[in-house]
Short mmCIF file of C-alpha atoms in Angstrom, two decimals:
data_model
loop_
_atom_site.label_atom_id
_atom_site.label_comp_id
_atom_site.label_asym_id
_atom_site.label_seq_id
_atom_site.Cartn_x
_atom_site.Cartn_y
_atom_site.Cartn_z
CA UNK A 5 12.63 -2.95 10.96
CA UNK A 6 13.33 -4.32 14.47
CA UNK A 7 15.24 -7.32 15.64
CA UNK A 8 12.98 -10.73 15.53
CA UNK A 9 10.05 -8.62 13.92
CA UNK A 10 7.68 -10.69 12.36
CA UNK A 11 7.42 -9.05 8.66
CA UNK A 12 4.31 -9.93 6.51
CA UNK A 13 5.01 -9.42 2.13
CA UNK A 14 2.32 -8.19 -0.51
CA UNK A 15 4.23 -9.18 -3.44
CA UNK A 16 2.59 -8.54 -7.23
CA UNK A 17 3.50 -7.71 -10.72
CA UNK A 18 1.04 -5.01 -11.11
CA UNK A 19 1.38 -1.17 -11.42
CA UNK A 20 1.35 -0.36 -7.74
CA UNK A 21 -1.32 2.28 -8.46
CA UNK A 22 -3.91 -0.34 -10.23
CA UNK A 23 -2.90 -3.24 -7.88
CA UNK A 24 -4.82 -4.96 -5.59
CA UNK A 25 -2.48 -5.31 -3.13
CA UNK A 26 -2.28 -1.11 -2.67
CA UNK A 27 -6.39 -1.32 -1.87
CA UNK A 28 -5.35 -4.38 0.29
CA UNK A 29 -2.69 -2.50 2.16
CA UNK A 30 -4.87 0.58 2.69
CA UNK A 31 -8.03 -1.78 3.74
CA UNK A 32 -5.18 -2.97 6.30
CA UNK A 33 -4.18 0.25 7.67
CA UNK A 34 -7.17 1.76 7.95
CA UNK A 35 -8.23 -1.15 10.03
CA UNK A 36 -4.96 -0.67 12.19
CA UNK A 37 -2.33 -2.31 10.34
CA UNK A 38 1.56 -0.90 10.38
CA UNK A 39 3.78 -0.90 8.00
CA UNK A 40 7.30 -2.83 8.92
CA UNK A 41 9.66 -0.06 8.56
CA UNK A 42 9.39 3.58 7.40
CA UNK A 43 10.47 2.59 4.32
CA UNK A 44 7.63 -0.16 3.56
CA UNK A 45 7.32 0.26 -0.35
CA UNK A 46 9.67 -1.07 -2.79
CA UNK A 47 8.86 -0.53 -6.69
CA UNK A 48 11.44 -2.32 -8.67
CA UNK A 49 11.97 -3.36 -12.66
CA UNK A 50 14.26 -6.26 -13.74
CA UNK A 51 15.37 -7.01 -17.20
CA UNK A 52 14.87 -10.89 -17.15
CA UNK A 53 15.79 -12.53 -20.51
CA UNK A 54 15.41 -9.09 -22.29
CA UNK A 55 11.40 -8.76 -20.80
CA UNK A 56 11.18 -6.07 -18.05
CA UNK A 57 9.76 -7.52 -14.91
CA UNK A 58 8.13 -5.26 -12.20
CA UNK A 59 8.04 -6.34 -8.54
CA UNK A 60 6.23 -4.08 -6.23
CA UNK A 61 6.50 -5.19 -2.53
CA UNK A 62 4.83 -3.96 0.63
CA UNK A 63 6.38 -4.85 3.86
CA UNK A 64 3.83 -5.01 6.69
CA UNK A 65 4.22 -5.59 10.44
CA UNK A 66 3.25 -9.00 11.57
CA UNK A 67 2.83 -7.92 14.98
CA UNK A 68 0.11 -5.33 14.60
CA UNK A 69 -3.64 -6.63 15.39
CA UNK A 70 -6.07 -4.85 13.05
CA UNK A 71 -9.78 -4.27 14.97
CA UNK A 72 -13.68 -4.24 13.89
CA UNK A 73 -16.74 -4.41 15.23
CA UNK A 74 -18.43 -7.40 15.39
CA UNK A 75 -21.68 -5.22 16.12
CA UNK A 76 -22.40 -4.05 12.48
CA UNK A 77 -26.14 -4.06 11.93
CA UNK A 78 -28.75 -5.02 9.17
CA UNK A 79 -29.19 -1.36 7.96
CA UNK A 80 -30.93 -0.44 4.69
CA UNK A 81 -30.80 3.06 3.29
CA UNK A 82 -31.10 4.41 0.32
CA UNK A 83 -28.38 6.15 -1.93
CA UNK A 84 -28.98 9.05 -0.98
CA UNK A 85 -28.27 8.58 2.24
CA UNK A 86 -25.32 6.12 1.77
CA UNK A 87 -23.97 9.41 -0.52
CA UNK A 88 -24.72 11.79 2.13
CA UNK A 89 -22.66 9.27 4.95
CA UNK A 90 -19.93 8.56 2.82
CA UNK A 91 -19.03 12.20 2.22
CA UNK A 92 -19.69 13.55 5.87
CA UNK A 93 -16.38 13.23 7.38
CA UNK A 94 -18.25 14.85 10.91
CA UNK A 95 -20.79 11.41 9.92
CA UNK A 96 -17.40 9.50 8.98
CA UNK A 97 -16.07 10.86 12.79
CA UNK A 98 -19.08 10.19 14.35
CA UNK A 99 -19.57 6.71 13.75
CA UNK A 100 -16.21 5.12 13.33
CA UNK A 101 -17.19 1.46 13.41
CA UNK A 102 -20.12 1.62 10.98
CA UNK A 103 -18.99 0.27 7.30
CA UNK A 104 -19.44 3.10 5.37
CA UNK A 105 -16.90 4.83 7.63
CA UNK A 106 -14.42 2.43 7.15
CA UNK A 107 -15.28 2.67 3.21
CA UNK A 108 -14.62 6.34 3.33
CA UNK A 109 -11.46 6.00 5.77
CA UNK A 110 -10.39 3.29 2.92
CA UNK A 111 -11.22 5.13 0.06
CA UNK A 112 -8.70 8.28 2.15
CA UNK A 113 -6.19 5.84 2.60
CA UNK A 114 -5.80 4.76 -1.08
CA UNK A 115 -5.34 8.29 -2.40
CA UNK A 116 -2.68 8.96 0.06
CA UNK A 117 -1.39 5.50 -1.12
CA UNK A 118 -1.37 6.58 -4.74
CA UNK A 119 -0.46 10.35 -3.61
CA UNK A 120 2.92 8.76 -2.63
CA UNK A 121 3.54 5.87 -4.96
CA UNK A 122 2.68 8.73 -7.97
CA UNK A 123 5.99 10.89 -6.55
CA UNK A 124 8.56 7.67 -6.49
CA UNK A 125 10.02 6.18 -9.55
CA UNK A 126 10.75 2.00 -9.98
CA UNK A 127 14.04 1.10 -8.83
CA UNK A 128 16.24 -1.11 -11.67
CA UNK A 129 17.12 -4.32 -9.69
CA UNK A 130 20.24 -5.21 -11.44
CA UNK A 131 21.16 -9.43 -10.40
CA UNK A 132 24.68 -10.37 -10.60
CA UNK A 133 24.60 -14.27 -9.65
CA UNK A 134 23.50 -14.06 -5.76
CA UNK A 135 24.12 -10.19 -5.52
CA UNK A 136 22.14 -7.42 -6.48
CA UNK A 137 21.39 -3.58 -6.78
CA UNK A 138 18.96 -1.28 -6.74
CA UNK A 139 19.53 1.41 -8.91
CA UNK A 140 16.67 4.79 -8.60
CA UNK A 141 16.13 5.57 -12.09
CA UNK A 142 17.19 8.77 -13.63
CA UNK A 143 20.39 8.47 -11.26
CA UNK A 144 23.74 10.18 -12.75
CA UNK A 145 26.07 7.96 -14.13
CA UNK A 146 28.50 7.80 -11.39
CA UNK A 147 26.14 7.10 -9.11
CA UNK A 148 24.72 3.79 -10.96
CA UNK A 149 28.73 3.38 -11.79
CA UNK A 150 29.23 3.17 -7.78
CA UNK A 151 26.16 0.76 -6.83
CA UNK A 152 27.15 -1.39 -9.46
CA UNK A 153 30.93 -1.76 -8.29
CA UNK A 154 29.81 -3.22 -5.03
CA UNK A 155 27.98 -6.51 -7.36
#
């Protein structure tokens, strides 16, 4: 993150890889949205009043403008057709500002999405009145010992 960047927040409850915030933030990038940092994903758990609480957060750049065309036309196809579009990625290539491309460029995007989120594990957000940690889970105990000295 920058100095005076303007940071927009996806904030939910959900597991990121059913939420709809991760289909919202691929719709966004695919459409030319940036994340805020290269570190834009933060899966945490909280132990509030014994219940654990996820909070998955996306961090997106304020700044970026996202583009479409405002020249879709009335189109009607078949399935068959729609099928054979949507898995063409020369099709796909060829026609970058038709919907079903950005479908397919969507559809890309949230499998990379859940690619990623699938290899990271939640973080334990630990609260000590107005400080906190973030501990990775599995971490050796000296580790979590250290992080948890600084509350």
């Amino acid at each position: 993150m920058k100095d005076g960047q303007s940071i927009h927040i996806a904030r939910d409850h959900d597991k990121p890889s059913r939420s709809i915030n991760t289909r919202l933030i691929a719709a966004s990038l695919i459409s030319g949205a940036q994340f805020a940092s290269d570190k834009p994903f933060l899966d945490t758990v909280e132990d509030v009043d014994g219940e654990a609480k996820r909070t998955v957060t996306w961090l997106m750049d304020g700044e970026t403008k996202m583009h479409f065309s405002p020249e879709f036309m009335v189109e009607r196809i078949d399935f068959n057709e729609f099928k054979r579009r949507f898995l063409s990625l020369e099709w796909a290539l060829a026609n970058p500002n038709h919907p079903i491309a950005y479908m397919r460029g969507m559809s890309e995007m949230m499998n990379r999405l859940r690619d990623k989120i699938s290899t990271m594990q939640p973080l334990a957000l630990i609260r000590r009145g107005k400080s906190f940690a973030l501990v990775p889970a599995g971490c050796d105990a000296a580790k979590r010992a250290k992080l948890l000295s600084y509350l």
